[in-house]
Coordinates of C-alpha atoms in Angstrom, one line a residue:
M1 CA 0.0 0.0 0.0
R2 CA 1.4 3.4 -1.0
I3 CA -0.1 6.4 0.9
A4 CA 1.1 9.9 -0.1
F5 CA 0.6 13.6 0.9
W6 CA 1.4 16.7 -1.0
N7 CA 0.8 20.4 -0.4
V8 CA 0.2 21.5 -3.9
E9 CA 0.5 25.3 -3.0
N10 CA -2.5 27.3 -4.2
L11 CA -4.2 25.0 -6.6
Y12 CA -7.0 27.6 -7.4
D13 CA -9.4 27.7 -10.3
T14 CA -9.6 31.0 -12.2
F15 CA -13.0 32.1 -10.9
D16 CA -13.7 34.6 -8.2
D17 CA -15.4 33.2 -5.1
P18 CA -17.1 36.1 -3.3
A19 CA -17.0 34.2 0.0
T20 CA -13.3 33.8 0.1
N21 CA -10.1 35.8 -0.3
D22 CA -9.1 34.2 -3.7
D23 CA -9.0 37.5 -5.7
D24 CA -5.2 37.3 -6.2
F25 CA -5.8 34.0 -8.2
T26 CA -8.0 35.4 -10.9
P27 CA -7.1 36.9 -14.3
Q28 CA -7.5 40.4 -12.8
G29 CA -5.6 39.5 -9.6
K30 CA -2.0 40.2 -8.5
F31 CA -0.9 36.8 -10.0
H32 CA -2.8 37.2 -13.2
W33 CA -3.9 33.6 -12.8
N34 CA -5.6 32.5 -16.0
E35 CA -6.8 29.3 -17.7
A36 CA -3.5 28.5 -19.4
K37 CA -1.5 28.7 -16.1
Y38 CA -4.2 26.7 -14.3
K39 CA -4.1 24.0 -17.0
K40 CA -0.3 23.8 -16.9
K41 CA -0.4 23.4 -13.1
M42 CA -3.1 20.8 -13.3
Q43 CA -1.1 18.8 -15.8
G44 CA 1.9 19.0 -13.6
V45 CA 0.1 17.8 -10.5
S46 CA -1.4 14.9 -12.4
K47 CA 2.0 14.0 -13.9
T48 CA 3.5 14.0 -10.4
I49 CA 0.9 11.7 -9.0
L50 CA 1.4 9.3 -11.9
A51 CA 5.2 9.5 -11.4
L52 CA 4.6 8.7 -7.7
G53 CA 3.2 5.4 -9.0
S54 CA -0.5 6.4 -8.6
P55 CA -0.7 5.8 -4.9
M56 CA -3.7 4.0 -3.5
L57 CA -4.3 7.0 -1.3
M58 CA -3.2 10.5 -2.3
A59 CA -3.8 13.3 0.2
L60 CA -3.6 16.9 -0.9
A61 CA -3.5 20.3 0.8
E62 CA -4.3 23.7 -0.7
V63 CA -6.9 22.8 -3.2
E64 CA -9.6 25.4 -3.7
N65 CA -12.8 23.5 -4.1
K66 CA -14.6 20.3 -5.2
E67 CA -14.5 21.3 -8.9
V68 CA -10.7 21.5 -8.9
V69 CA -10.4 18.1 -7.3
K70 CA -13.0 16.7 -9.6
E71 CA -11.1 18.0 -12.6
L72 CA -7.9 16.5 -11.3
C73 CA -9.6 13.1 -11.0
F74 CA -11.6 13.0 -14.1
G75 CA -10.3 15.7 -16.4
S76 CA -6.6 15.1 -16.3
S77 CA -4.2 12.3 -17.1
L78 CA -5.4 10.6 -13.9
R79 CA -8.8 9.8 -15.4
K80 CA -7.8 6.3 -16.3
K81 CA -6.4 5.5 -12.9
D82 CA -9.7 4.7 -11.1
Y83 CA -9.5 7.5 -8.6
H84 CA -12.4 9.0 -6.8
F85 CA -12.2 11.7 -4.1
V86 CA -13.3 13.1 -0.8
H87 CA -13.5 16.8 -0.3
F88 CA -15.4 19.3 2.0
D89 CA -15.3 23.0 1.9
S90 CA -13.6 24.5 5.0
P91 CA -14.0 27.9 6.6
D92 CA -10.4 28.9 5.7
K93 CA -10.5 32.6 4.7
R94 CA -8.3 31.9 1.6
G95 CA -10.7 29.1 0.5
I96 CA -8.1 26.3 0.5
D97 CA -9.0 22.8 1.7
N98 CA -7.7 19.3 2.2
A99 CA -8.7 16.4 -0.1
L100 CA -8.1 12.8 -0.6
L101 CA -7.9 10.9 -3.9
Y102 CA -8.4 7.1 -3.5
N103 CA -8.3 4.2 -5.9
R104 CA -11.8 2.9 -5.7
H105 CA -10.9 -0.6 -6.7
K106 CA -8.4 -0.9 -3.8
F107 CA -10.1 1.2 -1.1
H108 CA -13.7 1.6 0.0
V109 CA -14.6 4.7 2.0
S110 CA -16.9 3.8 5.0
K111 CA -17.0 7.3 6.6
S112 CA -15.6 10.7 5.8
M113 CA -16.2 14.1 7.4
P114 CA -14.5 17.5 8.0
I115 CA -13.4 18.1 11.6
N116 CA -13.8 21.8 12.4
M117 CA -10.6 23.5 13.8
S118 CA -11.8 27.1 13.6
D119 CA -13.1 29.3 16.4
S120 CA -16.0 31.5 15.4
S121 CA -16.0 33.2 18.8
T122 CA -12.7 34.8 18.1
Q123 CA -13.1 35.0 14.4
Y124 CA -10.3 32.5 13.9
Y125 CA -10.8 30.4 10.7
T126 CA -8.5 27.7 9.4
R127 CA -8.5 24.5 7.5
D128 CA -10.6 21.6 8.7
I129 CA -8.9 18.2 9.4
L130 CA -10.3 15.7 6.9
Y131 CA -11.2 12.4 8.4
V132 CA -11.6 9.3 6.3
R133 CA -12.1 5.7 7.4
G134 CA -12.2 2.9 5.0
E135 CA -11.3 -0.7 4.2
T136 CA -8.7 -1.9 1.7
V137 CA -9.5 -4.7 -0.8
W138 CA -7.4 -6.9 1.4
G139 CA -9.7 -6.3 4.4
D140 CA -7.6 -3.8 6.4
T141 CA -9.2 -0.9 8.1
L142 CA -7.3 2.4 7.6
I143 CA -8.2 5.7 9.4
L144 CA -6.7 8.9 8.0
F145 CA -6.5 12.4 9.4
I146 CA -5.4 14.8 6.7
N147 CA -4.0 18.0 8.1
H148 CA -2.8 21.5 7.1
F149 CA -1.9 23.2 10.4
P150 CA -1.9 27.0 10.6
S151 CA 1.4 28.7 9.9
K152 CA 3.4 30.5 12.6
R153 CA 2.9 33.9 11.1
G154 CA 0.1 34.8 13.5
G155 CA 2.4 35.0 16.5
E156 CA 1.2 33.9 19.9
E157 CA -2.4 33.6 18.8
A158 CA -1.5 31.3 16.0
N159 CA 0.7 29.2 18.3
Q160 CA -2.2 28.8 20.8
H161 CA -4.5 27.6 18.0
R162 CA -1.8 25.2 16.8
E163 CA -1.5 23.7 20.2
I164 CA -5.2 23.3 20.5
I165 CA -5.4 21.6 17.1
A166 CA -2.4 19.3 18.0
R167 CA -4.0 18.2 21.3
R168 CA -7.4 17.5 19.6
L169 CA -5.7 15.5 16.9
R170 CA -3.9 13.3 19.3
V171 CA -7.1 12.6 21.3
M172 CA -8.9 11.7 18.1
M173 CA -6.1 9.4 17.0
D174 CA -6.2 7.6 20.4
Q175 CA -10.0 7.3 20.3
S176 CA -9.8 5.8 16.8
L177 CA -7.6 3.0 18.0
E178 CA -9.9 2.4 21.0
E179 CA -13.0 2.2 18.7
F180 CA -11.2 0.2 16.0
P181 CA -8.4 -1.8 17.8
G182 CA -7.1 -3.5 14.7
A183 CA -7.0 -0.4 12.5
T184 CA -4.0 1.4 11.1
V185 CA -4.3 5.1 12.0
I186 CA -2.4 7.6 9.9
A187 CA -2.2 11.4 10.5
L188 CA -0.4 13.0 7.6
G189 CA -0.1 16.5 6.2
D190 CA 1.6 19.9 6.4
F191 CA 2.1 20.5 10.1
N192 CA 4.1 23.7 9.5
A193 CA 6.5 22.2 12.1
T194 CA 9.6 20.0 12.0
P195 CA 9.6 16.6 13.7
D196 CA 11.6 17.9 16.7
E197 CA 9.3 20.9 17.5
E198 CA 7.1 20.9 20.6
T199 CA 3.9 20.8 18.6
L200 CA 4.7 17.2 17.7
T201 CA 7.1 16.0 20.4
K202 CA 5.5 17.6 23.5
T203 CA 1.9 18.5 22.7
M204 CA 1.2 15.3 20.7
G205 CA 3.8 13.1 22.3
I206 CA 5.0 11.7 19.0
P207 CA 7.3 9.9 18.7
G208 CA 6.2 8.1 21.8
P209 CA 4.8 4.9 23.1
G210 CA 2.7 3.3 20.4
W211 CA 3.2 6.1 17.9
R212 CA 5.9 6.9 15.3
N213 CA 6.6 10.0 13.2
L214 CA 8.1 8.5 10.1
M215 CA 9.7 11.8 9.0
A216 CA 11.7 11.9 12.3
E217 CA 13.4 8.7 11.0
M218 CA 14.4 10.3 7.7
P219 CA 17.9 11.7 6.9
T220 CA 18.3 15.3 8.1
S221 CA 20.3 16.3 5.0
R222 CA 17.1 16.6 2.9
G223 CA 13.5 17.5 3.6
S224 CA 10.1 18.3 2.0
H225 CA 10.5 22.1 2.2
K226 CA 13.5 24.5 2.0
F227 CA 13.7 27.8 3.9
N228 CA 16.7 30.1 3.9
G229 CA 18.9 27.5 2.4
K230 CA 18.0 24.7 4.8
W231 CA 15.9 21.6 4.1
H232 CA 13.2 20.7 6.7
Y233 CA 10.4 18.2 7.0
L234 CA 7.3 20.3 7.5
D235 CA 5.1 17.4 6.1
Q236 CA 4.7 14.6 8.5
I237 CA 3.4 11.0 8.5
L238 CA 2.3 9.8 12.0
V239 CA 1.4 6.2 12.4
N240 CA 0.5 3.7 15.2
D241 CA 3.4 1.3 15.7
S242 CA 1.8 -1.9 14.5
P243 CA 3.5 -5.3 14.6
K244 CA 1.5 -6.1 11.5
W245 CA 3.2 -3.6 9.2
H246 CA 6.6 -2.5 7.9
Y247 CA 6.6 1.2 7.1
T248 CA 9.0 2.7 4.6
P249 CA 8.9 6.5 4.3
H250 CA 10.1 8.6 1.4
V251 CA 10.3 12.1 0.0
F252 CA 9.5 12.3 -3.7
Q253 CA 12.2 14.5 -5.3
P254 CA 12.4 14.0 -9.1
E255 CA 14.3 16.6 -11.1
F256 CA 11.1 18.1 -12.5
L257 CA 10.0 19.1 -9.0
L258 CA 13.3 20.9 -8.3
M259 CA 15.1 24.0 -9.5
Q260 CA 18.5 25.6 -8.9
D261 CA 18.8 27.5 -5.6
K262 CA 21.0 30.4 -6.9
K263 CA 21.1 32.2 -3.5
F264 CA 21.9 29.3 -1.2
L265 CA 23.3 26.8 -3.7
G266 CA 22.0 23.3 -4.4
D267 CA 18.4 22.8 -5.3
K268 CA 15.0 23.7 -4.0
P269 CA 11.3 23.0 -4.8
F270 CA 10.2 24.4 -8.1
R271 CA 7.3 26.8 -7.3
T272 CA 4.6 28.2 -9.5
Y273 CA 5.6 31.8 -8.7
N274 CA 8.7 33.6 -7.6
G275 CA 7.1 36.6 -6.0
Y276 CA 4.5 37.7 -8.5
K277 CA 6.4 36.3 -11.5
H278 CA 5.1 33.1 -13.0
I279 CA 7.9 30.6 -13.4
G280 CA 5.8 27.5 -14.1
G281 CA 6.7 25.1 -11.3
L282 CA 4.2 23.3 -9.0
S283 CA 4.8 23.8 -5.3
D284 CA 7.2 24.9 -2.5
H285 CA 6.7 21.5 -0.9
L286 CA 7.8 18.1 -2.1
P287 CA 5.4 15.1 -1.8
V288 CA 6.0 12.6 1.0
Y289 CA 4.8 9.0 1.1
V290 CA 4.9 5.7 2.9
D291 CA 5.0 2.2 1.5
I292 CA 3.2 -0.2 3.9
A293 CA 3.9 -3.9 3.6
P294 CA 3.2 -6.9 5.9
R295 CA 5.9 -8.0 8.3
W296 CA 6.9 -11.5 7.4
E297 CA 9.2 -12.3 10.3

């Protein structure tokens, strides 16, 4: 089983949604986002998913709406790969959501729902956590929590909300194992935190008894995101430590997702924009994924 996550960085359509702050990503907006640029990015995202080996489960962050995800599944080069999708609109002010593509011949969705992480009393709105429970064709129960934590830009208030979200997520992960003792529970996504930060290690207690952060086991010389010349793992895959499975984590880093880092040397993720200049890449994050196989010993 291959399960992947990718923050696709602002995968917007070209239409203005009056309910969200998506004006920059319209033909008249600051980025002059038009149909040609949108189609190019959509083709690149679908190409990347195919190059990933068409994972059984492909979790995404920063997709604008259901129509974008629908087009990715059925209107791109993925249309022959038997994908369906789960998506719910979240109250994020920029209008970006989480989604899951799943191979409907290998995975059956039993339950899916958005888990609200916003606080209307303080007018704090952020992405929902996407919950999906299902069964594989081999009879295994998988429970996924797909995340896109708030960034740290909001200072102390943002940090407080990040802590609240992290605590709630850990409680839900534990409750899922209590309700479905034989299940495999996976929380993955853009946590906007590295594996050694307190959001994960202290607040969630992961790595810890019964739980692993697979990105904490990866080489520190690389990462899924690069900032000021240093690679970091901001995208995590948290799993319950099951004697049934062998987990092998990866960062997907083909040449077409990278560009030269002229300022800090080496390479870096190939983004769609450099400032307001369209350079034609896909994202400032690289995909992460895990291959899950039975333990034979």
